[in-house]
Every structure is written in C-alpha cells, then in structure tokens.
Amino acid sequence: MQSLFIIFILSLSIWANNLLQHSNACVFTLKMHHRFSDPVKKWSEGINKLSAGDFPAKGSVEYYSQLADHDKIFRGRRLSDSGEQHLTFSDGNSSFRISSLGFLHYTTVSLGTPGQKFMVALDTGSDLFWVPCDCSRCASIDNTAYSSEFKMSIYSPTGSSTSKKITCNHSMCTHRHACPGSEAINTCPYSVSYVSSQTSTSGILMEDLLHLETEDSNGEIIDAFVTFGCGQVQSGSFLDIAAPNGLFGLGFEKISVPSILSREGYTADSFSMCFGHDGTGRISFGDKGSLDQEVTPFNLDSSHPTYNITVTQLRVGSSLIDSCFMALFDSGTSFTYLVDPHYTRLTQRFHAQTKDSRHPTDQRIPFEYCYDMSPNANTSLIPSMSLTMKGEGQFFIYDPVIVISTNREVVYCLAVIRSAELNIIGQNFMTGYRIVFDREELVLGWKKSDCYDMEISSDSRSTPLNPNNVPPAVAAGLQGRTQNTARTNTGSPFYSKHSCYLTQTCLWFLFLFFLSL
C-alpha cells in the first residue's frame, strides 16, 4: 500500500511539473513589426526624409536584395563568400543606407511612471535592453512622419517617479573598473559594441518598471522592475534607422529582460517568436510551448551562449542527405545560410528534382538557384524540404522558396544562400511555426502555428507553387487580434504574480493534502 502511495505521489509530481511548464501561465505577448512593415516604413521615412517610392516593392528583386544586404551587414564577413563587405556608405545614397541598416523586427514597450512608449529593435544576438536617454548623441526623433501615430520617446530618469540608478556595487554592473570613486555611490556605466561597423551604445544602467499585459482573457497588467541601459551616446547605424528608439536584447545573459523576468518569478525562463504566413508576428515572454511540440537541445558555449542547434540530416523531396552541422537559429536574419559542403548538397538535390527551367544568372538576385515560373502555376511543383534535428525532431520547411515578380516574368528561388563561415536558420525557414527558445530546459521547440493558436495543415509531398501567396520574409504590417483595452493597474506586482501562479498554488495544496492522508 505504501509503495502504491509513493508511486501515486511521484506520478502527481511529474504531472504537475509538466502542467506548470506548459500551462502558459504568466505569458506576456507583444506584436512584432517587420522592417518593411508600414509603421516602420513611416518611421524610417520621417528620420531619413524619404518618400514611399524610396522603398522596394514587396516581392521585387530590390526587396529581396535589400533583405540579403541587411543579413550580411549584421553578420559581417561570416555570411559573405565573396570577400565583399558593405559596411561604409560613403556614396551618401539614402536608399542604399535604408536597405542595409536596421534590425529585422521591432516591437513597442512601455517603460517608467508614467509609462513612455518606445519602439525597440528585437535582437536574439545581444543581451542589453537600452533606450535613448538624456542624450548627448542619439538619433533624432523630432518631426518624424511616424509621430502622428506613435510618439517616440527619449527617456529621462527625472521624468519617471519609479526610476532608480544602478550603482557600481550592484550585481548587474559589469564595468566596475570604469567607476570613479565609491562603488556604493556612483552610477554604473555601460558600453556595448555591435557587429555592424562602428555601431555602439553607451551610458549608465538604470532600473524602472516595464509594463506588461498577460495574454489571457483577463489581460492583467503587471509592472516588473527591469535593468536597462540609459543610452546617452549612440554611434554608427544607431544614428540612422537601425534602432533610433532603442534595442531589446533577448540573449542568455543575466541582464537580458527574459532572464530578469524569470529570475524575479514573473515568467518561466522561456520565450517564443511566431512568424505567420501572412506576415503577422508576435513575441511571447514566458511561453514554453506545448507538450506535443518538437524539440532539440541547444549547443551552449559557456563563454558566449547562443541559440545554436545541430542538424543531423536534410531531406529534399525523396532524397535523404546525411549532412551533420551546427547552425544558429536567428530570427533576425531574413534568409537561411549554409556553408559548403552542406549548401552544395542541398541545392544540387533541389535542382535535380525541380522540373522548371533554371533562370539565367542575375547579379541583382541574391539566390543562386532560381527558376522561371510555369505558365500554369499548378505545374510548378517544388520539392518539399525538411531538417532532422539532434534528438530526431523533424522540422518541415513550409516556405523553402520565395517568389520574385517583375513586369515581364515571375521567378521563384530557393531561399538559401552560400555562407563563408556560419550556418544560420533564418526567418524564412521559421515561417509557419511558433519557435520556442526554452532557456530553462536548454532546448529549442517548434510547432506549426498561424501565430494565433490555429493549427495549419501540413503536406509533406511536393506542393503547387502559387505566385499569389504571400512569400516568406515579406512580413508586412501586423493585423493581429483585437487587443484588450487598457486596465487600471493594481499597483501590486505581488498580486499579479500570485494570480498568474494560482494553478501552481492549487497543485501544491493538492499535493500536501494527499501527503497528509
């Protein structure tokens, strides 16, 4: 009898743990805006004094060329197999600047008391959350076309009643060597340099309230104290359109907002990013996905942890390719990049199974394997594609190609680019999935989704190519669900956390009840 009781308790514990990990309690969701969405375009137009005609048309050769240029700028020489690196813009061409600078996705956050809104760039490759603050050199946000719809902010510590300066003896201060005098009195400085040429931010570390709303039907508002950078001096692309209103780092380090939210008990140590076929997108903090999602472990370098995974096999149509390599899962990169021999193995198998005529080489198109669309789109059958991850998880590629339209023809291309050093699974391969970055279990999870919890049917066979469908990486403005209206804040973070974890409390009472029998 006693052994049965022990088995029952252990089973209950496992069940409760699984339920808590995947119950989506305390999940905060924000809309994501692509760099070529209408809101970001209006913002960029105002900053750079451009017109709508200066932006590439969706689905055009220029559109994809500019996204590929963006990838190479932000990853530097490691993505370029030509030895060419466009990191300076001496020609002064504003259209070229806008094509090459800027992060891929943005979201709006509310910070301080009273809350001020900031449109921040999202970056899984860095850690610090920073906003322009008491600027001595920042991007101008005055008189922008975007101001009529959303007034971008400059943070001021004196303008927020809940702001606190981080002193040099604080655990978050990593630049104590730069602190003058007493560590207990002086404010902690910070300085971060990024991959893009001469792009950096520096200032002091602050703490203030980040206002978040749960994604459930109650839409409860929670105020969480977070550490962030008061960015007083920006350089390089931050003075243009890369992140004129701040940057939101999503990395592993303890100073990132996902790390802070989990450490303070607001969320699980996990977040998800979802990229829908129609260009919609969202990021959800605390989301650990579902029990039936596929997973693969991260390959962590303790000195610089990143969202790196292992691919063990490629499938193209009916061909299986034993090709094992590590790759960075990077939502901030538009396309997928592979080094040789993996690039050659994949592209050659794809070409061998494609029935359409290969398109002549066009230096403006960043993709090597392009094909002329058949007059009857139903006859353009492209080989299906999937990746087998470490752990045997299957990652089906819903959008392996992109469609390019010109005045004279329609062309489709395999959206994979040869890389010099780095394998990257980019946003185009993530389209149609909710991608879960579970830092607690140290796994990457994925499950098909349209970003609003509706299942998408899958078909592993070759699929007809329809040029009228929205191609991947054409993430336009977000047409999301109707959001909950603002509610009066309870003013009590404890109350909010308590209600978020009501399920956890009930389970523990149930456990103690059976233990007392």
Short mmCIF file of C-alpha atoms in Angstrom, two decimals:
data_model
loop_
_atom_site.label_atom_id
_atom_site.label_comp_id
_atom_site.label_asym_id
_atom_site.label_seq_id
_atom_site.Cartn_x
_atom_site.Cartn_y
_atom_site.Cartn_z
CA MET A 1 0.00 0.00 0.00
CA GLN A 2 2.82 2.34 0.92
CA SER A 3 4.61 1.67 -2.39
CA LEU A 4 1.41 2.44 -4.34
CA PHE A 5 1.09 5.71 -2.42
CA ILE A 6 4.68 6.66 -3.29
CA ILE A 7 4.08 5.83 -6.97
CA PHE A 8 0.93 7.97 -6.90
CA ILE A 9 2.77 10.93 -5.36
CA LEU A 10 5.61 10.68 -7.90
CA SER A 11 3.14 10.50 -10.78
CA LEU A 12 1.27 13.51 -9.42
CA SER A 13 4.52 15.44 -9.10
CA ILE A 14 5.55 14.68 -12.70
CA TRP A 15 2.10 15.57 -13.98
CA ALA A 16 2.05 18.83 -12.04
CA ASN A 17 5.52 19.76 -13.24
CA ASN A 18 4.58 19.16 -16.89
CA LEU A 19 1.36 21.09 -16.47
CA LEU A 20 3.17 24.05 -14.94
CA GLN A 21 5.83 24.09 -17.63
CA HIS A 22 3.31 24.19 -20.47
CA SER A 23 0.31 25.93 -18.95
CA ASN A 24 1.31 29.34 -20.43
CA ALA A 25 0.68 30.96 -17.03
CA CYS A 26 2.24 34.42 -16.90
CA VAL A 27 2.79 34.80 -20.64
CA PHE A 28 3.19 38.34 -21.97
CA THR A 29 2.74 38.85 -25.70
CA LEU A 30 3.80 41.77 -27.89
CA LYS A 31 3.21 42.37 -31.59
CA MET A 32 6.23 42.26 -33.86
CA HIS A 33 6.69 44.66 -36.78
CA HIS A 34 8.92 43.75 -39.72
CA ARG A 35 11.44 46.33 -41.01
CA PHE A 36 9.34 46.81 -44.17
CA SER A 37 6.00 47.00 -42.38
CA ASP A 38 4.00 50.19 -42.84
CA PRO A 39 4.63 51.55 -39.30
CA VAL A 40 8.40 51.07 -39.55
CA LYS A 41 8.47 52.47 -43.09
CA LYS A 42 6.69 55.63 -41.93
CA TRP A 43 9.14 55.91 -39.07
CA SER A 44 12.09 55.48 -41.45
CA GLU A 45 10.65 57.95 -43.96
CA GLY A 46 10.49 60.62 -41.29
CA ILE A 47 14.00 60.04 -39.99
CA ASN A 48 15.64 59.83 -43.42
CA LYS A 49 13.34 62.32 -45.21
CA LEU A 50 12.42 59.69 -47.78
CA SER A 51 9.19 59.06 -49.66
CA ALA A 52 7.28 55.80 -50.09
CA GLY A 53 8.85 55.46 -53.55
CA ASP A 54 12.29 55.05 -51.98
CA PHE A 55 11.26 51.69 -50.50
CA PRO A 56 11.36 48.48 -52.56
CA ALA A 57 8.07 46.98 -53.70
CA LYS A 58 7.10 43.74 -51.98
CA GLY A 59 8.20 40.71 -53.94
CA SER A 60 10.53 42.70 -56.22
CA VAL A 61 14.16 41.92 -56.96
CA GLU A 62 15.16 45.00 -54.95
CA TYR A 63 13.09 43.84 -51.97
CA TYR A 64 14.96 40.56 -51.57
CA SER A 65 18.30 42.06 -52.47
CA GLN A 66 17.93 44.60 -49.69
CA LEU A 67 16.96 41.94 -47.14
CA ALA A 68 20.02 39.90 -48.12
CA ASP A 69 22.19 43.03 -47.79
CA HIS A 70 20.72 43.52 -44.31
CA ASP A 71 21.72 39.98 -43.34
CA LYS A 72 25.31 40.48 -44.46
CA ILE A 73 25.65 43.84 -42.74
CA PHE A 74 24.54 42.44 -39.40
CA ARG A 75 26.60 39.27 -39.66
CA GLY A 76 29.61 40.80 -41.39
CA ARG A 77 32.12 38.75 -43.37
CA ARG A 78 30.93 35.47 -41.88
CA LEU A 79 27.98 35.41 -44.33
CA SER A 80 29.78 36.70 -47.39
CA ASP A 81 31.54 34.17 -49.59
CA SER A 82 32.73 36.85 -52.00
CA GLY A 83 35.06 38.70 -49.63
CA GLU A 84 32.95 41.81 -50.18
CA GLN A 85 31.68 43.67 -47.15
CA HIS A 86 29.50 46.78 -47.41
CA LEU A 87 29.94 48.44 -44.04
CA THR A 88 30.52 52.05 -45.05
CA PHE A 89 28.24 54.32 -47.05
CA SER A 90 30.47 57.00 -48.49
CA ASP A 91 28.26 57.45 -51.56
CA GLY A 92 25.60 59.12 -49.42
CA ASN A 93 22.82 57.19 -51.14
CA SER A 94 19.96 57.26 -48.63
CA SER A 95 18.05 54.44 -50.36
CA PHE A 96 21.11 52.22 -50.07
CA ARG A 97 21.50 53.14 -46.42
CA ILE A 98 17.95 52.18 -45.64
CA SER A 99 18.38 48.86 -47.44
CA SER A 100 21.44 47.91 -45.44
CA LEU A 101 20.73 49.18 -41.94
CA GLY A 102 18.08 48.38 -39.42
CA PHE A 103 17.14 45.27 -37.49
CA LEU A 104 14.58 42.86 -38.91
CA HIS A 105 11.84 43.10 -36.26
CA TYR A 106 10.58 45.75 -33.85
CA THR A 107 8.04 45.93 -31.03
CA THR A 108 6.66 48.63 -28.75
CA VAL A 109 7.19 48.61 -24.99
CA SER A 110 6.05 50.87 -22.17
CA LEU A 111 8.65 51.93 -19.59
CA GLY A 112 8.63 54.13 -16.47
CA THR A 113 5.96 56.01 -14.47
CA PRO A 114 4.07 57.46 -16.20
CA GLY A 115 4.67 54.93 -18.95
CA GLN A 116 6.51 56.09 -22.05
CA LYS A 117 6.37 54.11 -25.29
CA PHE A 118 9.47 53.02 -27.17
CA MET A 119 9.66 51.21 -30.49
CA VAL A 120 12.63 48.92 -29.91
CA ALA A 121 14.50 46.58 -32.23
CA LEU A 122 14.47 42.88 -31.24
CA ASP A 123 17.83 41.09 -31.20
CA THR A 124 18.44 37.46 -30.16
CA GLY A 125 22.16 38.03 -30.62
CA SER A 126 22.63 40.56 -27.79
CA ASP A 127 21.52 40.93 -24.18
CA LEU A 128 21.06 44.53 -23.05
CA PHE A 129 17.74 46.38 -23.26
CA TRP A 130 18.51 50.07 -23.83
CA VAL A 131 16.59 53.18 -24.85
CA PRO A 132 17.72 56.72 -25.79
CA CYS A 133 18.05 58.66 -22.56
CA ASP A 134 19.33 62.12 -21.57
CA CYS A 135 21.03 62.11 -24.96
CA SER A 136 24.29 63.78 -25.83
CA ARG A 137 24.34 61.92 -29.19
CA CYS A 138 21.23 59.99 -30.26
CA ALA A 139 19.16 59.61 -33.43
CA SER A 140 16.71 62.47 -33.92
CA ILE A 141 13.05 61.57 -33.38
CA ASP A 142 11.67 65.09 -33.83
CA ASN A 143 9.13 65.93 -36.54
CA THR A 144 9.01 62.41 -37.93
CA ALA A 145 6.11 61.26 -40.08
CA TYR A 146 5.56 58.44 -37.61
CA SER A 147 4.98 60.83 -34.73
CA SER A 148 1.35 61.39 -35.72
CA GLU A 149 0.56 57.73 -34.99
CA PHE A 150 3.10 56.96 -32.31
CA LYS A 151 5.22 59.48 -30.46
CA MET A 152 8.65 58.01 -29.94
CA SER A 153 10.25 58.84 -26.62
CA ILE A 154 13.50 59.95 -25.06
CA TYR A 155 13.74 58.51 -21.56
CA SER A 156 14.67 60.80 -18.69
CA PRO A 157 15.30 59.42 -15.18
CA THR A 158 13.87 62.58 -13.65
CA GLY A 159 10.67 62.16 -15.66
CA SER A 160 9.82 58.79 -14.08
CA SER A 161 8.84 58.55 -10.42
CA THR A 162 9.94 54.88 -10.27
CA SER A 163 13.40 55.20 -11.84
CA LYS A 164 16.45 54.02 -9.91
CA LYS A 165 20.11 54.28 -10.82
CA ILE A 166 22.21 51.11 -10.70
CA THR A 167 25.30 51.73 -8.57
CA CYS A 168 28.73 50.27 -9.20
CA ASN A 169 28.41 47.73 -6.38
CA HIS A 170 25.23 46.25 -7.92
CA SER A 171 25.38 42.65 -9.18
CA MET A 172 24.34 43.82 -12.66
CA CYS A 173 27.28 46.19 -13.00
CA THR A 174 29.97 44.57 -15.15
CA HIS A 175 32.01 47.73 -15.83
CA ARG A 176 33.08 48.44 -12.26
CA HIS A 177 36.61 49.12 -13.44
CA ALA A 178 35.23 52.26 -15.13
CA CYS A 179 33.56 53.51 -11.95
CA PRO A 180 35.14 56.59 -10.36
CA GLY A 181 35.36 56.74 -6.56
CA SER A 182 32.92 54.95 -4.28
CA GLU A 183 31.14 51.93 -5.80
CA ALA A 184 28.20 52.41 -3.45
CA ILE A 185 27.51 55.95 -4.68
CA ASN A 186 28.50 56.20 -8.32
CA THR A 187 26.24 55.09 -11.15
CA CYS A 188 27.32 52.05 -13.17
CA PRO A 189 28.41 52.86 -16.74
CA TYR A 190 27.88 50.53 -19.71
CA SER A 191 29.24 50.32 -23.24
CA VAL A 192 28.24 47.79 -25.92
CA SER A 193 29.65 47.41 -29.44
CA TYR A 194 27.80 45.51 -32.16
CA VAL A 195 28.84 43.61 -35.29
CA SER A 196 27.91 46.42 -37.67
CA SER A 197 30.75 48.81 -38.40
CA GLN A 198 31.31 51.44 -35.68
CA THR A 199 27.90 50.76 -34.15
CA SER A 200 27.74 51.11 -30.37
CA THR A 201 25.79 52.47 -27.43
CA SER A 202 26.99 53.74 -24.06
CA GLY A 203 25.55 55.39 -21.00
CA ILE A 204 24.54 54.31 -17.50
CA LEU A 205 22.46 51.44 -16.14
CA MET A 206 19.01 52.17 -14.73
CA GLU A 207 16.13 50.26 -13.18
CA ASP A 208 12.46 51.07 -13.83
CA LEU A 209 9.07 49.48 -14.36
CA LEU A 210 8.33 47.65 -17.59
CA HIS A 211 4.55 47.46 -18.11
CA LEU A 212 3.36 44.08 -19.39
CA GLU A 213 -0.06 42.57 -20.07
CA THR A 214 -0.89 38.88 -19.82
CA GLU A 215 -2.19 37.25 -22.99
CA ASP A 216 -5.16 35.54 -21.32
CA SER A 217 -8.74 36.81 -21.49
CA ASN A 218 -8.28 38.84 -18.29
CA GLY A 219 -5.48 40.88 -19.83
CA GLU A 220 -3.94 41.59 -16.42
CA ILE A 221 -1.29 44.31 -16.32
CA ILE A 222 1.92 43.58 -14.45
CA ASP A 223 4.68 46.04 -13.62
CA ALA A 224 8.13 44.44 -13.47
CA PHE A 225 11.31 46.22 -12.43
CA VAL A 226 13.96 45.62 -15.11
CA THR A 227 17.54 46.74 -15.55
CA PHE A 228 18.21 48.61 -18.79
CA GLY A 229 20.66 50.98 -20.41
CA CYS A 230 20.10 54.72 -20.34
CA GLY A 231 21.65 55.22 -23.77
CA GLN A 232 23.27 58.66 -23.77
CA VAL A 233 25.65 58.18 -26.72
CA GLN A 234 24.94 56.18 -29.89
CA SER A 235 27.19 55.69 -32.92
CA GLY A 236 27.12 54.13 -36.36
CA SER A 237 23.83 52.73 -37.64
CA PHE A 238 22.05 53.59 -34.37
CA LEU A 239 22.16 57.22 -35.52
CA ASP A 240 20.30 56.24 -38.68
CA ILE A 241 17.39 53.78 -38.63
CA ALA A 242 18.86 50.66 -37.01
CA ALA A 243 17.42 51.35 -33.55
CA PRO A 244 16.73 55.07 -33.09
CA ASN A 245 14.28 54.33 -30.26
CA GLY A 246 16.22 51.54 -28.52
CA LEU A 247 17.14 47.87 -28.65
CA PHE A 248 15.67 44.86 -26.82
CA GLY A 249 18.29 42.13 -26.27
CA LEU A 250 16.94 38.57 -25.99
CA GLY A 251 20.17 36.72 -25.18
CA PHE A 252 21.12 34.33 -22.36
CA GLU A 253 22.99 36.71 -20.06
CA LYS A 254 21.51 37.72 -16.71
CA ILE A 255 20.90 41.34 -17.76
CA SER A 256 18.50 40.45 -20.61
CA VAL A 257 14.79 41.07 -19.94
CA PRO A 258 13.82 37.37 -20.36
CA SER A 259 16.44 36.49 -17.73
CA ILE A 260 15.20 39.18 -15.34
CA LEU A 261 11.51 38.25 -15.73
CA SER A 262 12.20 34.60 -14.93
CA ARG A 263 14.63 35.32 -12.10
CA GLU A 264 12.08 37.60 -10.39
CA GLY A 265 9.32 35.00 -10.73
CA TYR A 266 7.16 36.76 -13.33
CA THR A 267 7.54 34.16 -16.07
CA ALA A 268 9.15 30.87 -16.95
CA ASP A 269 12.65 31.23 -18.38
CA SER A 270 11.49 30.93 -21.97
CA PHE A 271 10.08 33.00 -24.81
CA SER A 272 8.62 32.29 -28.23
CA MET A 273 8.58 34.08 -31.57
CA CYS A 274 5.96 33.33 -34.19
CA PHE A 275 6.05 34.17 -37.90
CA GLY A 276 2.79 33.65 -39.76
CA HIS A 277 2.39 33.00 -43.49
CA ASP A 278 0.52 36.31 -43.85
CA GLY A 279 3.31 38.36 -42.32
CA THR A 280 1.82 38.55 -38.81
CA GLY A 281 4.12 38.05 -35.88
CA ARG A 282 4.36 38.12 -32.10
CA ILE A 283 6.83 37.53 -29.29
CA SER A 284 5.62 35.92 -26.04
CA PHE A 285 7.66 36.04 -22.82
CA GLY A 286 7.20 33.05 -20.50
CA ASP A 287 5.90 30.81 -23.30
CA LYS A 288 7.30 27.25 -23.06
CA GLY A 289 5.23 25.93 -25.93
CA SER A 290 3.18 22.75 -25.67
CA LEU A 291 3.72 19.14 -24.66
CA ASP A 292 3.39 17.92 -28.25
CA GLN A 293 5.97 20.29 -29.78
CA GLU A 294 9.20 19.01 -31.33
CA VAL A 295 12.43 19.89 -29.50
CA THR A 296 16.18 19.80 -29.97
CA PRO A 297 18.90 20.75 -27.43
CA PHE A 298 20.97 23.92 -27.64
CA ASN A 299 24.74 23.65 -28.13
CA LEU A 300 25.90 26.04 -25.43
CA ASP A 301 29.28 27.72 -25.28
CA SER A 302 29.58 28.79 -21.64
CA SER A 303 31.70 31.82 -22.57
CA HIS A 304 29.14 33.13 -25.06
CA PRO A 305 25.87 31.13 -25.09
CA THR A 306 23.74 31.45 -28.23
CA TYR A 307 20.68 29.76 -29.72
CA ASN A 308 22.74 27.19 -31.59
CA ILE A 309 21.39 23.75 -32.58
CA THR A 310 22.53 20.65 -34.52
CA VAL A 311 21.04 19.45 -37.81
CA THR A 312 21.76 15.76 -38.45
CA GLN A 313 20.05 15.17 -41.79
CA LEU A 314 18.49 17.04 -44.73
CA ARG A 315 15.58 15.83 -46.84
CA VAL A 316 14.78 17.25 -50.26
CA GLY A 317 11.80 15.61 -51.94
CA SER A 318 12.57 11.88 -51.96
CA SER A 319 16.29 12.31 -51.20
CA LEU A 320 17.83 11.94 -47.74
CA ILE A 321 21.16 13.69 -47.22
CA ASP A 322 23.39 12.70 -44.31
CA SER A 323 24.78 16.12 -43.55
CA CYS A 324 25.50 17.00 -39.91
CA PHE A 325 26.23 20.59 -38.90
CA MET A 326 25.59 23.17 -36.20
CA ALA A 327 23.51 26.23 -37.02
CA LEU A 328 22.39 29.42 -35.31
CA PHE A 329 18.62 29.83 -35.04
CA ASP A 330 18.36 33.55 -35.71
CA SER A 331 15.02 35.30 -36.20
CA GLY A 332 16.92 38.49 -37.04
CA THR A 333 18.23 37.03 -40.30
CA SER A 334 15.87 37.06 -43.28
CA PHE A 335 17.14 34.00 -45.14
CA THR A 336 18.91 30.71 -44.43
CA TYR A 337 22.68 30.46 -44.91
CA LEU A 338 24.75 27.28 -45.22
CA VAL A 339 28.46 26.66 -45.66
CA ASP A 340 29.82 24.04 -48.01
CA PRO A 341 29.55 21.10 -48.41
CA HIS A 342 26.03 21.36 -46.90
CA TYR A 343 24.98 24.19 -49.21
CA THR A 344 26.05 22.29 -52.34
CA ARG A 345 24.44 19.03 -51.23
CA LEU A 346 21.12 20.74 -50.54
CA THR A 347 20.97 22.92 -53.65
CA GLN A 348 22.06 20.19 -56.06
CA ARG A 349 19.39 17.78 -54.80
CA PHE A 350 16.81 20.55 -55.04
CA HIS A 351 17.85 21.37 -58.60
CA ALA A 352 17.77 17.72 -59.67
CA GLN A 353 14.13 17.41 -58.60
CA THR A 354 12.87 20.74 -59.98
CA LYS A 355 11.09 20.49 -63.34
CA ASP A 356 11.06 24.16 -64.37
CA SER A 357 13.74 25.87 -66.44
CA ARG A 358 16.56 27.47 -64.50
CA HIS A 359 16.51 31.26 -64.65
CA PRO A 360 19.58 32.95 -66.15
CA THR A 361 22.02 34.34 -63.61
CA ASP A 362 21.02 37.79 -62.39
CA GLN A 363 23.54 39.66 -60.25
CA ARG A 364 20.71 41.59 -58.59
CA ILE A 365 19.15 38.40 -57.18
CA PRO A 366 20.95 37.11 -54.06
CA PHE A 367 19.93 33.48 -54.69
CA GLU A 368 21.82 31.08 -56.93
CA TYR A 369 19.05 28.60 -57.75
CA CYS A 370 16.14 30.38 -59.42
CA TYR A 371 13.57 29.09 -61.90
CA ASP A 372 11.08 30.51 -64.38
CA MET A 373 7.52 30.03 -63.27
CA SER A 374 5.48 27.73 -65.49
CA PRO A 375 2.62 29.48 -67.33
CA ASN A 376 0.28 27.20 -65.40
CA ALA A 377 1.25 27.63 -61.74
CA ASN A 378 -0.22 24.24 -60.87
CA THR A 379 2.55 22.57 -62.85
CA SER A 380 5.29 24.25 -60.83
CA LEU A 381 5.80 21.57 -58.22
CA ILE A 382 8.70 22.28 -55.91
CA PRO A 383 10.39 19.54 -53.89
CA SER A 384 9.42 19.50 -50.24
CA MET A 385 12.16 20.04 -47.68
CA SER A 386 12.77 19.22 -44.02
CA LEU A 387 15.55 19.12 -41.45
CA THR A 388 16.16 16.33 -38.94
CA MET A 389 17.43 17.84 -35.70
CA LYS A 390 19.52 16.28 -32.96
CA GLY A 391 17.07 14.16 -30.98
CA GLU A 392 15.24 13.12 -34.20
CA GLY A 393 12.83 16.08 -34.24
CA GLN A 394 11.51 16.83 -37.74
CA PHE A 395 11.49 20.46 -38.88
CA PHE A 396 9.40 20.73 -42.06
CA ILE A 397 10.14 23.79 -44.21
CA TYR A 398 6.84 25.37 -45.22
CA ASP A 399 8.42 28.07 -47.41
CA PRO A 400 11.72 26.90 -48.94
CA VAL A 401 11.32 29.30 -51.89
CA ILE A 402 10.49 32.95 -52.48
CA VAL A 403 8.62 34.34 -55.49
CA ILE A 404 10.00 37.36 -57.35
CA SER A 405 7.71 39.27 -59.69
CA THR A 406 8.83 41.66 -62.43
CA ASN A 407 6.96 43.39 -65.25
CA ARG A 408 7.92 40.65 -67.68
CA GLU A 409 8.15 37.42 -65.67
CA VAL A 410 7.66 35.54 -62.43
CA VAL A 411 10.64 33.73 -60.93
CA TYR A 412 10.94 31.55 -57.85
CA CYS A 413 14.20 30.89 -55.98
CA LEU A 414 15.41 28.52 -53.32
CA ALA A 415 15.87 30.99 -50.43
CA VAL A 416 19.18 29.54 -49.22
CA ILE A 417 22.45 31.44 -49.65
CA ARG A 418 26.02 30.14 -49.60
CA SER A 419 27.86 31.32 -46.47
CA ALA A 420 31.56 31.77 -45.76
CA GLU A 421 31.72 30.60 -42.13
CA LEU A 422 28.36 30.50 -40.37
CA ASN A 423 25.27 28.29 -40.75
CA ILE A 424 22.09 30.23 -39.94
CA ILE A 425 18.47 29.07 -39.96
CA GLY A 426 16.73 32.33 -40.81
CA GLN A 427 13.20 33.67 -40.60
CA ASN A 428 12.16 32.25 -43.97
CA PHE A 429 12.56 28.68 -42.64
CA MET A 430 10.72 29.61 -39.41
CA THR A 431 7.59 30.85 -41.20
CA GLY A 432 4.52 28.91 -40.10
CA TYR A 433 5.94 27.98 -36.70
CA ARG A 434 5.86 29.12 -33.11
CA ILE A 435 9.56 28.89 -32.25
CA VAL A 436 10.20 28.41 -28.52
CA PHE A 437 13.54 29.47 -27.02
CA ASP A 438 13.37 27.48 -23.77
CA ARG A 439 16.35 28.65 -21.73
CA GLU A 440 15.21 26.66 -18.68
CA GLU A 441 15.28 23.25 -20.38
CA LEU A 442 18.00 24.45 -22.82
CA VAL A 443 16.03 23.30 -25.85
CA LEU A 444 14.57 24.84 -28.97
CA GLY A 445 10.93 23.92 -29.53
CA TRP A 446 8.71 24.30 -32.57
CA LYS A 447 5.13 23.63 -33.57
CA LYS A 448 3.10 24.70 -36.59
CA SER A 449 1.03 27.80 -35.92
CA ASP A 450 -0.54 30.77 -37.65
CA CYS A 451 0.53 32.84 -34.62
CA TYR A 452 -2.99 32.93 -33.19
CA ASP A 453 -3.25 29.34 -31.90
CA MET A 454 -4.89 27.95 -35.02
CA GLU A 455 -3.45 24.77 -36.48
CA ILE A 456 -2.08 24.77 -40.02
CA SER A 457 -2.47 21.65 -42.14
CA SER A 458 0.78 20.21 -43.44
CA ASP A 459 1.57 18.19 -46.54
CA SER A 460 4.95 16.52 -46.88
CA ARG A 461 4.54 15.98 -50.63
CA SER A 462 5.59 18.40 -53.35
CA THR A 463 3.23 21.38 -53.26
CA PRO A 464 1.91 23.60 -56.09
CA LEU A 465 3.61 26.98 -56.17
CA ASN A 466 1.16 29.86 -56.20
CA PRO A 467 2.67 33.28 -57.02
CA ASN A 468 -0.34 34.95 -55.41
CA ASN A 469 0.59 33.66 -51.95
CA VAL A 470 2.50 35.98 -49.66
CA PRO A 471 6.13 34.81 -49.91
CA PRO A 472 8.25 34.26 -46.80
CA ALA A 473 10.20 37.18 -45.32
CA VAL A 474 7.58 39.56 -46.74
CA ALA A 475 6.44 40.40 -43.25
CA ALA A 476 4.15 43.37 -43.74
CA GLY A 477 2.23 45.18 -41.02
CA LEU A 478 0.57 43.14 -38.34
CA GLN A 479 -3.17 42.61 -38.48
CA GLY A 480 -3.45 40.96 -35.09
CA ARG A 481 -6.30 40.12 -32.81
CA THR A 482 -8.27 42.86 -31.14
CA GLN A 483 -6.23 43.72 -28.09
CA ASN A 484 -7.63 44.06 -24.61
CA THR A 485 -8.27 47.65 -23.67
CA ALA A 486 -6.05 49.21 -21.02
CA ARG A 487 -6.98 48.44 -17.46
CA THR A 488 -6.25 50.18 -14.23
CA ASN A 489 -3.13 48.66 -12.74
CA THR A 490 -3.45 47.08 -9.32
CA GLY A 491 -0.11 48.63 -8.45
CA SER A 492 0.92 45.39 -6.81
CA PRO A 493 3.40 43.14 -8.64
CA PHE A 494 2.88 40.54 -5.90
CA TYR A 495 -0.85 40.41 -6.54
CA SER A 496 -0.25 39.96 -10.25
CA LYS A 497 2.30 37.21 -9.80
CA HIS A 498 0.06 35.47 -7.30
CA SER A 499 -2.84 35.33 -9.72
CA CYS A 500 -0.59 34.17 -12.57
CA TYR A 501 0.61 31.24 -10.50
CA LEU A 502 -2.73 30.32 -8.99
CA THR A 503 -2.51 26.98 -10.77
CA GLN A 504 0.81 26.28 -9.09
CA THR A 505 -0.59 27.09 -5.64
CA CYS A 506 -3.59 24.81 -6.13
CA LEU A 507 -1.37 21.94 -7.21
CA TRP A 508 0.82 22.26 -4.13
CA PHE A 509 -2.23 22.26 -1.85
CA LEU A 510 -3.43 19.12 -3.62
CA PHE A 511 -0.01 17.53 -3.17
CA LEU A 512 0.08 18.37 0.56
CA PHE A 513 -3.47 17.09 1.00
CA PHE A 514 -2.61 13.64 -0.34
CA LEU A 515 0.64 13.65 1.61
CA SER A 516 -1.31 14.12 4.85
CA LEU A 517 -3.57 11.10 4.22
#
